[in-house]
Amino acid sequence: MIKNLSNMLKKKNSKKGFTLIELIVVIAILAILAAIAIPRLSGFNDKAKDAVADANARTLNSATAIYEANGNTLLGADDDSDLYDALVAGDLVQDDVDLTTVNWDGEVWLPVK
């Protein structure tokens, strides 16, 4: 009889694997971690796009300055309003921008699309 009990205990303890409850708990923990991590990681994509846009704007600004320094005019525009109209016609900037808005150093900035 004692042998039978000890054999039963050995068989019960020798089973390999996880119980259903253990698997459900692990899946729940992973779901909670994913719910926390995904919103935080999604912001990195937007920051990367902003960094690329800033780099492109700086490159465009430098190229424009070099082009003007060589004595050329921009897009055949005679003044800023013609340049603005050309940029709006090319669907490059928003068309509801107040051109009288000037920042602290006297430059007018156009938000690009």
PDB file of N, CA and C in Angstrom:
ATOM      1  N   MET A   1       0.818  -1.188   0.000  1.00  0.00           N
ATOM      2  CA  MET A   1       0.000   0.000   0.000  1.00  0.00           C
ATOM      3  C   MET A   1       0.863   1.254   0.000  1.00  0.00           C
ATOM      4  N   ILE A   2       1.898   1.240   0.801  1.00  0.00           N
ATOM      5  CA  ILE A   2       2.792   2.393   0.848  1.00  0.00           C
ATOM      6  C   ILE A   2       3.499   2.553  -0.492  1.00  0.00           C
ATOM      7  N   LYS A   3       3.837   1.425  -1.099  1.00  0.00           N
ATOM      8  CA  LYS A   3       4.471   1.496  -2.417  1.00  0.00           C
ATOM      9  C   LYS A   3       3.528   2.127  -3.434  1.00  0.00           C
ATOM     10  N   ASN A   4       2.273   1.783  -3.366  1.00  0.00           N
ATOM     11  CA  ASN A   4       1.298   2.346  -4.297  1.00  0.00           C
ATOM     12  C   ASN A   4       1.176   3.858  -4.115  1.00  0.00           C
ATOM     13  N   LEU A   5       1.142   4.308  -2.870  1.00  0.00           N
ATOM     14  CA  LEU A   5       1.055   5.751  -2.603  1.00  0.00           C
ATOM     15  C   LEU A   5       2.304   6.475  -3.089  1.00  0.00           C
ATOM     16  N   SER A   6       3.464   5.904  -2.822  1.00  0.00           N
ATOM     17  CA  SER A   6       4.695   6.560  -3.270  1.00  0.00           C
ATOM     18  C   SER A   6       4.794   6.564  -4.788  1.00  0.00           C
ATOM     19  N   ASN A   7       4.331   5.511  -5.439  1.00  0.00           N
ATOM     20  CA  ASN A   7       4.319   5.474  -6.905  1.00  0.00           C
ATOM     21  C   ASN A   7       3.362   6.517  -7.471  1.00  0.00           C
ATOM     22  N   MET A   8       2.205   6.697  -6.834  1.00  0.00           N
ATOM     23  CA  MET A   8       1.239   7.693  -7.287  1.00  0.00           C
ATOM     24  C   MET A   8       1.809   9.104  -7.139  1.00  0.00           C
ATOM     25  N   LEU A   9       2.491   9.363  -6.036  1.00  0.00           N
ATOM     26  CA  LEU A   9       3.092  10.683  -5.827  1.00  0.00           C
ATOM     27  C   LEU A   9       4.196  10.946  -6.843  1.00  0.00           C
ATOM     28  N   LYS A  10       4.981   9.944  -7.141  1.00  0.00           N
ATOM     29  CA  LYS A  10       6.045  10.109  -8.130  1.00  0.00           C
ATOM     30  C   LYS A  10       5.462  10.401  -9.505  1.00  0.00           C
ATOM     31  N   LYS A  11       4.387   9.672  -9.855  1.00  0.00           N
ATOM     32  CA  LYS A  11       3.764   9.902 -11.150  1.00  0.00           C
ATOM     33  C   LYS A  11       3.165  11.301 -11.233  1.00  0.00           C
ATOM     34  N   LYS A  12       2.551  11.752 -10.146  1.00  0.00           N
ATOM     35  CA  LYS A  12       1.936  13.079 -10.151  1.00  0.00           C
ATOM     36  C   LYS A  12       3.001  14.165 -10.260  1.00  0.00           C
ATOM     37  N   ASN A  13       4.099  14.020  -9.582  1.00  0.00           N
ATOM     38  CA  ASN A  13       5.168  15.016  -9.603  1.00  0.00           C
ATOM     39  C   ASN A  13       6.028  14.932 -10.855  1.00  0.00           C
ATOM     40  N   SER A  14       5.976  13.832 -11.566  1.00  0.00           N
ATOM     41  CA  SER A  14       6.825  13.671 -12.743  1.00  0.00           C
ATOM     42  C   SER A  14       6.193  14.223 -14.014  1.00  0.00           C
ATOM     43  N   LYS A  15       4.962  14.723 -13.944  1.00  0.00           N
ATOM     44  CA  LYS A  15       4.323  15.293 -15.129  1.00  0.00           C
ATOM     45  C   LYS A  15       5.043  16.571 -15.533  1.00  0.00           C
ATOM     46  N   LYS A  16       5.243  16.711 -16.828  1.00  0.00           N
ATOM     47  CA  LYS A  16       5.923  17.898 -17.339  1.00  0.00           C
ATOM     48  C   LYS A  16       4.907  18.802 -18.006  1.00  0.00           C
ATOM     49  N   GLY A  17       5.183  20.123 -18.007  1.00  0.00           N
ATOM     50  CA  GLY A  17       4.300  21.060 -18.676  1.00  0.00           C
ATOM     51  C   GLY A  17       3.688  22.046 -17.696  1.00  0.00           C
ATOM     52  N   PHE A  18       2.858  22.921 -18.251  1.00  0.00           N
ATOM     53  CA  PHE A  18       2.222  23.965 -17.458  1.00  0.00           C
ATOM     54  C   PHE A  18       0.730  23.694 -17.357  1.00  0.00           C
ATOM     55  N   THR A  19       0.159  24.177 -16.278  1.00  0.00           N
ATOM     56  CA  THR A  19      -1.292  24.066 -16.147  1.00  0.00           C
ATOM     57  C   THR A  19      -1.943  25.184 -16.946  1.00  0.00           C
ATOM     58  N   LEU A  20      -3.227  25.051 -17.172  1.00  0.00           N
ATOM     59  CA  LEU A  20      -3.970  26.048 -17.933  1.00  0.00           C
ATOM     60  C   LEU A  20      -3.957  27.400 -17.220  1.00  0.00           C
ATOM     61  N   ILE A  21      -4.070  27.385 -15.920  1.00  0.00           N
ATOM     62  CA  ILE A  21      -4.055  28.633 -15.141  1.00  0.00           C
ATOM     63  C   ILE A  21      -2.713  29.344 -15.302  1.00  0.00           C
ATOM     64  N   GLU A  22      -1.622  28.609 -15.252  1.00  0.00           N
ATOM     65  CA  GLU A  22      -0.304  29.223 -15.418  1.00  0.00           C
ATOM     66  C   GLU A  22      -0.169  29.869 -16.794  1.00  0.00           C
ATOM     67  N   LEU A  23      -0.656  29.202 -17.817  1.00  0.00           N
ATOM     68  CA  LEU A  23      -0.593  29.765 -19.167  1.00  0.00           C
ATOM     69  C   LEU A  23      -1.449  31.022 -19.292  1.00  0.00           C
ATOM     70  N   ILE A  24      -2.637  31.010 -18.703  1.00  0.00           N
ATOM     71  CA  ILE A  24      -3.513  32.185 -18.759  1.00  0.00           C
ATOM     72  C   ILE A  24      -2.878  33.365 -18.033  1.00  0.00           C
ATOM     73  N   VAL A  25      -2.256  33.121 -16.892  1.00  0.00           N
ATOM     74  CA  VAL A  25      -1.596  34.197 -16.139  1.00  0.00           C
ATOM     75  C   VAL A  25      -0.450  34.790 -16.954  1.00  0.00           C
ATOM     76  N   VAL A  26       0.347  33.955 -17.588  1.00  0.00           N
ATOM     77  CA  VAL A  26       1.467  34.446 -18.402  1.00  0.00           C
ATOM     78  C   VAL A  26       0.954  35.263 -19.584  1.00  0.00           C
ATOM     79  N   ILE A  27      -0.090  34.796 -20.242  1.00  0.00           N
ATOM     80  CA  ILE A  27      -0.655  35.536 -21.375  1.00  0.00           C
ATOM     81  C   ILE A  27      -1.222  36.872 -20.911  1.00  0.00           C
ATOM     82  N   ALA A  28      -1.865  36.894 -19.749  1.00  0.00           N
ATOM     83  CA  ALA A  28      -2.407  38.149 -19.216  1.00  0.00           C
ATOM     84  C   ALA A  28      -1.291  39.140 -18.907  1.00  0.00           C
ATOM     85  N   ILE A  29      -0.208  38.665 -18.338  1.00  0.00           N
ATOM     86  CA  ILE A  29       0.932  39.548 -18.039  1.00  0.00           C
ATOM     87  C   ILE A  29       1.526  40.101 -19.326  1.00  0.00           C
ATOM     88  N   LEU A  30       1.682  39.263 -20.339  1.00  0.00           N
ATOM     89  CA  LEU A  30       2.209  39.736 -21.625  1.00  0.00           C
ATOM     90  C   LEU A  30       1.275  40.755 -22.269  1.00  0.00           C
ATOM     91  N   ALA A  31      -0.026  40.555 -22.142  1.00  0.00           N
ATOM     92  CA  ALA A  31      -0.987  41.508 -22.702  1.00  0.00           C
ATOM     93  C   ALA A  31      -0.900  42.855 -21.991  1.00  0.00           C
ATOM     94  N   ILE A  32      -0.738  42.835 -20.686  1.00  0.00           N
ATOM     95  CA  ILE A  32      -0.598  44.089 -19.926  1.00  0.00           C
ATOM     96  C   ILE A  32       0.682  44.812 -20.332  1.00  0.00           C
ATOM     97  N   LEU A  33       1.777  44.085 -20.452  1.00  0.00           N
ATOM     98  CA  LEU A  33       3.042  44.705 -20.874  1.00  0.00           C
ATOM     99  C   LEU A  33       2.937  45.282 -22.280  1.00  0.00           C
ATOM    100  N   ALA A  34       2.269  44.584 -23.179  1.00  0.00           N
ATOM    101  CA  ALA A  34       2.092  45.092 -24.543  1.00  0.00           C
ATOM    102  C   ALA A  34       1.225  46.341 -24.540  1.00  0.00           C
ATOM    103  N   ALA A  35       0.192  46.360 -23.702  1.00  0.00           N
ATOM    104  CA  ALA A  35      -0.686  47.534 -23.627  1.00  0.00           C
ATOM    105  C   ALA A  35       0.062  48.755 -23.109  1.00  0.00           C
ATOM    106  N   ILE A  36       1.059  48.539 -22.294  1.00  0.00           N
ATOM    107  CA  ILE A  36       1.869  49.653 -21.786  1.00  0.00           C
ATOM    108  C   ILE A  36       2.915  50.074 -22.815  1.00  0.00           C
ATOM    109  N   ALA A  37       3.550  49.116 -23.471  1.00  0.00           N
ATOM    110  CA  ALA A  37       4.687  49.411 -24.350  1.00  0.00           C
ATOM    111  C   ALA A  37       4.283  49.972 -25.701  1.00  0.00           C
ATOM    112  N   ILE A  38       3.221  49.501 -26.295  1.00  0.00           N
ATOM    113  CA  ILE A  38       2.869  49.901 -27.664  1.00  0.00           C
ATOM    114  C   ILE A  38       2.598  51.396 -27.786  1.00  0.00           C
ATOM    115  N   PRO A  39       1.813  52.023 -26.910  1.00  0.00           N
ATOM    116  CA  PRO A  39       1.616  53.481 -27.052  1.00  0.00           C
ATOM    117  C   PRO A  39       2.907  54.278 -26.889  1.00  0.00           C
ATOM    118  N   ARG A  40       3.778  53.821 -26.021  1.00  0.00           N
ATOM    119  CA  ARG A  40       5.048  54.534 -25.832  1.00  0.00           C
ATOM    120  C   ARG A  40       5.953  54.399 -27.052  1.00  0.00           C
ATOM    121  N   LEU A  41       5.945  53.241 -27.676  1.00  0.00           N
ATOM    122  CA  LEU A  41       6.808  53.020 -28.832  1.00  0.00           C
ATOM    123  C   LEU A  41       6.260  53.667 -30.091  1.00  0.00           C
ATOM    124  N   SER A  42       4.964  53.874 -30.168  1.00  0.00           N
ATOM    125  CA  SER A  42       4.393  54.475 -31.372  1.00  0.00           C
ATOM    126  C   SER A  42       4.805  55.933 -31.515  1.00  0.00           C
ATOM    127  N   GLY A  43       5.122  56.611 -30.430  1.00  0.00           N
ATOM    128  CA  GLY A  43       5.574  57.996 -30.500  1.00  0.00           C
ATOM    129  C   GLY A  43       6.933  58.138 -31.161  1.00  0.00           C
ATOM    130  N   PHE A  44       7.744  57.097 -31.115  1.00  0.00           N
ATOM    131  CA  PHE A  44       9.066  57.174 -31.725  1.00  0.00           C
ATOM    132  C   PHE A  44       8.972  57.326 -33.233  1.00  0.00           C
ATOM    133  N   ASN A  45       7.978  56.727 -33.843  1.00  0.00           N
ATOM    134  CA  ASN A  45       7.795  56.836 -35.286  1.00  0.00           C
ATOM    135  C   ASN A  45       7.492  58.280 -35.675  1.00  0.00           C
ATOM    136  N   ASP A  46       6.626  58.940 -34.911  1.00  0.00           N
ATOM    137  CA  ASP A  46       6.304  60.338 -35.188  1.00  0.00           C
ATOM    138  C   ASP A  46       7.519  61.235 -34.986  1.00  0.00           C
ATOM    139  N   LYS A  47       8.296  60.956 -33.942  1.00  0.00           N
ATOM    140  CA  LYS A  47       9.498  61.756 -33.695  1.00  0.00           C
ATOM    141  C   LYS A  47      10.510  61.581 -34.826  1.00  0.00           C
ATOM    142  N   ALA A  48      10.623  60.376 -35.343  1.00  0.00           N
ATOM    143  CA  ALA A  48      11.548  60.130 -36.452  1.00  0.00           C
ATOM    144  C   ALA A  48      11.103  60.871 -37.704  1.00  0.00           C
ATOM    145  N   LYS A  49       9.793  60.872 -37.968  1.00  0.00           N
ATOM    146  CA  LYS A  49       9.282  61.606 -39.125  1.00  0.00           C
ATOM    147  C   LYS A  49       9.518  63.103 -38.962  1.00  0.00           C
ATOM    148  N   ASP A  50       9.346  63.618 -37.737  1.00  0.00           N
ATOM    149  CA  ASP A  50       9.605  65.037 -37.487  1.00  0.00           C
ATOM    150  C   ASP A  50      11.080  65.366 -37.701  1.00  0.00           C
ATOM    151  N   ALA A  51      11.966  64.479 -37.265  1.00  0.00           N
ATOM    152  CA  ALA A  51      13.398  64.713 -37.442  1.00  0.00           C
ATOM    153  C   ALA A  51      13.768  64.727 -38.923  1.00  0.00           C
ATOM    154  N   VAL A  52      13.183  63.836 -39.698  1.00  0.00           N
ATOM    155  CA  VAL A  52      13.440  63.810 -41.144  1.00  0.00           C
ATOM    156  C   VAL A  52      12.918  65.085 -41.793  1.00  0.00           C
ATOM    157  N   ALA A  53      11.730  65.527 -41.387  1.00  0.00           N
ATOM    158  CA  ALA A  53      11.167  66.761 -41.950  1.00  0.00           C
ATOM    159  C   ALA A  53      12.038  67.964 -41.599  1.00  0.00           C
ATOM    160  N   ASP A  54      12.540  68.017 -40.364  1.00  0.00           N
ATOM    161  CA  ASP A  54      13.428  69.115 -39.976  1.00  0.00           C
ATOM    162  C   ASP A  54      14.719  69.100 -40.788  1.00  0.00           C
ATOM    163  N   ALA A  55      15.283  67.923 -40.987  1.00  0.00           N
ATOM    164  CA  ALA A  55      16.513  67.814 -41.777  1.00  0.00           C
ATOM    165  C   ALA A  55      16.268  68.236 -43.222  1.00  0.00           C
ATOM    166  N   ASN A  56      15.130  67.835 -43.778  1.00  0.00           N
ATOM    167  CA  ASN A  56      14.804  68.240 -45.145  1.00  0.00           C
ATOM    168  C   ASN A  56      14.608  69.745 -45.245  1.00  0.00           C
ATOM    169  N   ALA A  57      13.983  70.342 -44.239  1.00  0.00           N
ATOM    170  CA  ALA A  57      13.780  71.791 -44.247  1.00  0.00           C
ATOM    171  C   ALA A  57      15.119  72.525 -44.161  1.00  0.00           C
ATOM    172  N   ARG A  58      16.037  72.026 -43.322  1.00  0.00           N
ATOM    173  CA  ARG A  58      17.358  72.662 -43.232  1.00  0.00           C
ATOM    174  C   ARG A  58      18.121  72.530 -44.547  1.00  0.00           C
ATOM    175  N   THR A  59      18.028  71.380 -45.188  1.00  0.00           N
ATOM    176  CA  THR A  59      18.683  71.179 -46.478  1.00  0.00           C
ATOM    177  C   THR A  59      18.109  72.112 -47.529  1.00  0.00           C
ATOM    178  N   LEU A  60      16.792  72.225 -47.560  1.00  0.00           N
ATOM    179  CA  LEU A  60      16.136  73.126 -48.502  1.00  0.00           C
ATOM    180  C   LEU A  60      16.521  74.573 -48.234  1.00  0.00           C
ATOM    181  N   ASN A  61      16.599  74.942 -46.964  1.00  0.00           N
ATOM    182  CA  ASN A  61      16.998  76.302 -46.599  1.00  0.00           C
ATOM    183  C   ASN A  61      18.429  76.589 -47.056  1.00  0.00           C
ATOM    184  N   SER A  62      19.327  75.650 -46.840  1.00  0.00           N
ATOM    185  CA  SER A  62      20.719  75.831 -47.266  1.00  0.00           C
ATOM    186  C   SER A  62      20.828  75.921 -48.787  1.00  0.00           C
ATOM    187  N   ALA A  63      20.115  75.049 -49.483  1.00  0.00           N
ATOM    188  CA  ALA A  63      20.162  75.075 -50.944  1.00  0.00           C
ATOM    189  C   ALA A  63      19.597  76.377 -51.486  1.00  0.00           C
ATOM    190  N   THR A  64      18.537  76.877 -50.865  1.00  0.00           N
ATOM    191  CA  THR A  64      17.946  78.143 -51.290  1.00  0.00           C
ATOM    192  C   THR A  64      18.911  79.293 -51.060  1.00  0.00           C
ATOM    193  N   ALA A  65      19.580  79.291 -49.905  1.00  0.00           N
ATOM    194  CA  ALA A  65      20.542  80.353 -49.606  1.00  0.00           C
ATOM    195  C   ALA A  65      21.704  80.335 -50.596  1.00  0.00           C
ATOM    196  N   ILE A  66      22.201  79.155 -50.931  1.00  0.00           N
ATOM    197  CA  ILE A  66      23.293  79.047 -51.904  1.00  0.00           C
ATOM    198  C   ILE A  66      22.821  79.506 -53.280  1.00  0.00           C
ATOM    199  N   TYR A  67      21.616  79.125 -53.657  1.00  0.00           N
ATOM    200  CA  TYR A  67      21.058  79.511 -54.947  1.00  0.00           C
ATOM    201  C   TYR A  67      20.927  81.029 -55.039  1.00  0.00           C
ATOM    202  N   GLU A  68      20.417  81.656 -53.976  1.00  0.00           N
ATOM    203  CA  GLU A  68      20.278  83.113 -53.972  1.00  0.00           C
ATOM    204  C   GLU A  68      21.639  83.807 -53.921  1.00  0.00           C
ATOM    205  N   ALA A  69      22.604  83.209 -53.207  1.00  0.00           N
ATOM    206  CA  ALA A  69      23.936  83.811 -53.102  1.00  0.00           C
ATOM    207  C   ALA A  69      24.634  83.857 -54.455  1.00  0.00           C
ATOM    208  N   ASN A  70      24.273  82.971 -55.341  1.00  0.00           N
ATOM    209  CA  ASN A  70      24.849  82.964 -56.682  1.00  0.00           C
ATOM    210  C   ASN A  70      24.174  83.961 -57.609  1.00  0.00           C
ATOM    211  N   GLY A  71      23.276  84.774 -57.069  1.00  0.00           N
ATOM    212  CA  GLY A  71      22.628  85.816 -57.855  1.00  0.00           C
ATOM    213  C   GLY A  71      21.371  85.378 -58.562  1.00  0.00           C
ATOM    214  N   ASN A  72      20.851  84.243 -58.227  1.00  0.00           N
ATOM    215  CA  ASN A  72      19.638  83.737 -58.863  1.00  0.00           C
ATOM    216  C   ASN A  72      18.404  84.171 -58.077  1.00  0.00           C
ATOM    217  N   THR A  73      17.255  84.137 -58.730  1.00  0.00           N
ATOM    218  CA  THR A  73      15.999  84.432 -58.041  1.00  0.00           C
ATOM    219  C   THR A  73      15.227  83.138 -57.851  1.00  0.00           C
ATOM    220  N   LEU A  74      14.345  83.130 -56.874  1.00  0.00           N
ATOM    221  CA  LEU A  74      13.599  81.926 -56.547  1.00  0.00           C
ATOM    222  C   LEU A  74      12.324  81.821 -57.367  1.00  0.00           C
ATOM    223  N   LEU A  75      12.172  80.768 -58.112  1.00  0.00           N
ATOM    224  CA  LEU A  75      10.955  80.434 -58.840  1.00  0.00           C
ATOM    225  C   LEU A  75      10.452  81.563 -59.726  1.00  0.00           C
ATOM    226  N   GLY A  76      11.304  82.468 -60.110  1.00  0.00           N
ATOM    227  CA  GLY A  76      10.891  83.585 -60.938  1.00  0.00           C
ATOM    228  C   GLY A  76       9.979  84.561 -60.229  1.00  0.00           C
ATOM    229  N   ALA A  77       9.949  84.545 -58.902  1.00  0.00           N
ATOM    230  CA  ALA A  77       9.047  85.413 -58.142  1.00  0.00           C
ATOM    231  C   ALA A  77       9.680  86.785 -57.955  1.00  0.00           C
ATOM    232  N   ASP A  78       8.849  87.832 -58.126  1.00  0.00           N
ATOM    233  CA  ASP A  78       9.335  89.196 -57.935  1.00  0.00           C
ATOM    234  C   ASP A  78       9.262  89.624 -56.478  1.00  0.00           C
ATOM    235  N   ASP A  79       8.319  89.114 -55.737  1.00  0.00           N
ATOM    236  CA  ASP A  79       8.224  89.438 -54.316  1.00  0.00           C
ATOM    237  C   ASP A  79       7.685  88.222 -53.565  1.00  0.00           C
ATOM    238  N   ASP A  80       7.530  88.374 -52.250  1.00  0.00           N
ATOM    239  CA  ASP A  80       7.117  87.240 -51.425  1.00  0.00           C
ATOM    240  C   ASP A  80       5.716  86.742 -51.758  1.00  0.00           C
ATOM    241  N   SER A  81       4.811  87.631 -52.155  1.00  0.00           N
ATOM    242  CA  SER A  81       3.450  87.176 -52.442  1.00  0.00           C
ATOM    243  C   SER A  81       3.419  86.304 -53.695  1.00  0.00           C
ATOM    244  N   ASP A  82       4.251  86.625 -54.704  1.00  0.00           N
ATOM    245  CA  ASP A  82       4.318  85.770 -55.892  1.00  0.00           C
ATOM    246  C   ASP A  82       4.899  84.400 -55.543  1.00  0.00           C
ATOM    247  N   LEU A  83       5.908  84.399 -54.682  1.00  0.00           N
ATOM    248  CA  LEU A  83       6.503  83.143 -54.246  1.00  0.00           C
ATOM    249  C   LEU A  83       5.471  82.309 -53.495  1.00  0.00           C
ATOM    250  N   TYR A  84       4.732  82.964 -52.614  1.00  0.00           N
ATOM    251  CA  TYR A  84       3.692  82.260 -51.855  1.00  0.00           C
ATOM    252  C   TYR A  84       2.634  81.682 -52.787  1.00  0.00           C
ATOM    253  N   ASP A  85       2.204  82.469 -53.760  1.00  0.00           N
ATOM    254  CA  ASP A  85       1.198  81.988 -54.714  1.00  0.00           C
ATOM    255  C   ASP A  85       1.722  80.785 -55.503  1.00  0.00           C
ATOM    256  N   ALA A  86       3.007  80.827 -55.874  1.00  0.00           N
ATOM    257  CA  ALA A  86       3.592  79.708 -56.612  1.00  0.00           C
ATOM    258  C   ALA A  86       3.662  78.455 -55.740  1.00  0.00           C
ATOM    259  N   LEU A  87       3.982  78.623 -54.458  1.00  0.00           N
ATOM    260  CA  LEU A  87       4.046  77.474 -53.563  1.00  0.00           C
ATOM    261  C   LEU A  87       2.662  76.888 -53.305  1.00  0.00           C
ATOM    262  N   VAL A  88       1.649  77.741 -53.163  1.00  0.00           N
ATOM    263  CA  VAL A  88       0.277  77.257 -52.968  1.00  0.00           C
ATOM    264  C   VAL A  88      -0.208  76.553 -54.230  1.00  0.00           C
ATOM    265  N   ALA A  89       0.092  77.118 -55.399  1.00  0.00           N
ATOM    266  CA  ALA A  89      -0.330  76.502 -56.660  1.00  0.00           C
ATOM    267  C   ALA A  89       0.308  75.128 -56.836  1.00  0.00           C
ATOM    268  N   GLY A  90       1.528  74.974 -56.354  1.00  0.00           N
ATOM    269  CA  GLY A  90       2.203  73.677 -56.429  1.00  0.00           C
ATOM    270  C   GLY A  90       1.819  72.738 -55.305  1.00  0.00           C
ATOM    271  N   ASP A  91       0.859  73.154 -54.458  1.00  0.00           N
ATOM    272  CA  ASP A  91       0.377  72.345 -53.338  1.00  0.00           C
ATOM    273  C   ASP A  91       1.512  71.991 -52.377  1.00  0.00           C
ATOM    274  N   LEU A  92       2.409  72.956 -52.154  1.00  0.00           N
ATOM    275  CA  LEU A  92       3.536  72.734 -51.259  1.00  0.00           C
ATOM    276  C   LEU A  92       3.320  73.326 -49.875  1.00  0.00           C
ATOM    277  N   VAL A  93       2.488  74.344 -49.759  1.00  0.00           N
ATOM    278  CA  VAL A  93       2.206  74.955 -48.459  1.00  0.00           C
ATOM    279  C   VAL A  93       0.704  75.109 -48.288  1.00  0.00           C
ATOM    280  N   GLN A  94       0.310  75.360 -47.051  1.00  0.00           N
ATOM    281  CA  GLN A  94      -1.106  75.579 -46.760  1.00  0.00           C
ATOM    282  C   GLN A  94      -1.533  76.918 -47.332  1.00  0.00           C
ATOM    283  N   ASP A  95      -2.778  77.001 -47.773  1.00  0.00           N
ATOM    284  CA  ASP A  95      -3.239  78.235 -48.407  1.00  0.00           C
ATOM    285  C   ASP A  95      -3.944  79.187 -47.451  1.00  0.00           C
ATOM    286  N   ASP A  96      -4.033  78.846 -46.173  1.00  0.00           N
ATOM    287  CA  ASP A  96      -4.704  79.718 -45.215  1.00  0.00           C
ATOM    288  C   ASP A  96      -3.716  80.367 -44.238  1.00  0.00           C
ATOM    289  N   VAL A  97      -2.508  80.663 -44.707  1.00  0.00           N
ATOM    290  CA  VAL A  97      -1.458  81.213 -43.854  1.00  0.00           C
ATOM    291  C   VAL A  97      -1.494  82.733 -43.904  1.00  0.00           C
ATOM    292  N   ASP A  98      -1.357  83.359 -42.729  1.00  0.00           N
ATOM    293  CA  ASP A  98      -1.292  84.816 -42.647  1.00  0.00           C
ATOM    294  C   ASP A  98       0.153  85.245 -42.918  1.00  0.00           C
ATOM    295  N   LEU A  99       0.392  85.867 -44.064  1.00  0.00           N
ATOM    296  CA  LEU A  99       1.760  86.253 -44.427  1.00  0.00           C
ATOM    297  C   LEU A  99       2.276  87.428 -43.617  1.00  0.00           C
ATOM    298  N   THR A 100       1.419  88.074 -42.849  1.00  0.00           N
ATOM    299  CA  THR A 100       1.889  89.198 -42.036  1.00  0.00           C
ATOM    300  C   THR A 100       2.477  88.730 -40.715  1.00  0.00           C
ATOM    301  N   THR A 101       2.357  87.449 -40.392  1.00  0.00           N
ATOM    302  CA  THR A 101       2.918  86.925 -39.152  1.00  0.00           C
ATOM    303  C   THR A 101       4.429  86.800 -39.295  1.00  0.00           C
ATOM    304  N   VAL A 102       5.142  87.501 -38.441  1.00  0.00           N
ATOM    305  CA  VAL A 102       6.603  87.530 -38.503  1.00  0.00           C
ATOM    306  C   VAL A 102       7.133  87.120 -37.137  1.00  0.00           C
ATOM    307  N   ASN A 103       8.191  86.308 -37.106  1.00  0.00           N
ATOM    308  CA  ASN A 103       8.743  85.913 -35.818  1.00  0.00           C
ATOM    309  C   ASN A 103       9.741  86.948 -35.308  1.00  0.00           C
ATOM    310  N   TRP A 104      10.432  86.654 -34.230  1.00  0.00           N
ATOM    311  CA  TRP A 104      11.268  87.633 -33.534  1.00  0.00           C
ATOM    312  C   TRP A 104      12.418  88.167 -34.383  1.00  0.00           C
ATOM    313  N   ASP A 105      12.915  87.406 -35.352  1.00  0.00           N
ATOM    314  CA  ASP A 105      14.047  87.892 -36.148  1.00  0.00           C
ATOM    315  C   ASP A 105      13.618  88.438 -37.509  1.00  0.00           C
ATOM    316  N   GLY A 106      12.318  88.625 -37.700  1.00  0.00           N
ATOM    317  CA  GLY A 106      11.841  89.258 -38.916  1.00  0.00           C
ATOM    318  C   GLY A 106      11.571  88.318 -40.066  1.00  0.00           C
ATOM    319  N   GLU A 107      11.692  87.015 -39.847  1.00  0.00           N
ATOM    320  CA  GLU A 107      11.462  86.063 -40.920  1.00  0.00           C
ATOM    321  C   GLU A 107      10.022  85.562 -40.888  1.00  0.00           C
ATOM    322  N   VAL A 108       9.476  85.324 -42.053  1.00  0.00           N
ATOM    323  CA  VAL A 108       8.141  84.748 -42.176  1.00  0.00           C
ATOM    324  C   VAL A 108       8.305  83.269 -42.492  1.00  0.00           C
ATOM    325  N   TRP A 109       7.608  82.434 -41.737  1.00  0.00           N
ATOM    326  CA  TRP A 109       7.710  80.990 -41.945  1.00  0.00           C
ATOM    327  C   TRP A 109       6.400  80.460 -42.495  1.00  0.00           C
ATOM    328  N   LEU A 110       6.501  79.612 -43.501  1.00  0.00           N
ATOM    329  CA  LEU A 110       5.320  78.996 -44.096  1.00  0.00           C
ATOM    330  C   LEU A 110       5.261  77.532 -43.678  1.00  0.00           C
ATOM    331  N   PRO A 111       4.154  77.102 -43.066  1.00  0.00           N
ATOM    332  CA  PRO A 111       4.044  75.676 -42.730  1.00  0.00           C
ATOM    333  C   PRO A 111       3.837  74.849 -43.994  1.00  0.00           C
ATOM    334  N   VAL A 112       4.629  73.808 -44.143  1.00  0.00           N
ATOM    335  CA  VAL A 112       4.517  72.958 -45.330  1.00  0.00           C
ATOM    336  C   VAL A 112       3.505  71.859 -45.079  1.00  0.00           C
ATOM    337  N   LYS A 113       2.970  71.304 -46.156  1.00  0.00           N
ATOM    338  CA  LYS A 113       1.980  70.222 -46.031  1.00  0.00           C
ATOM    339  C   LYS A 113       2.659  68.915 -45.766  1.00  0.00           C
TER     340      LYS A 113
END
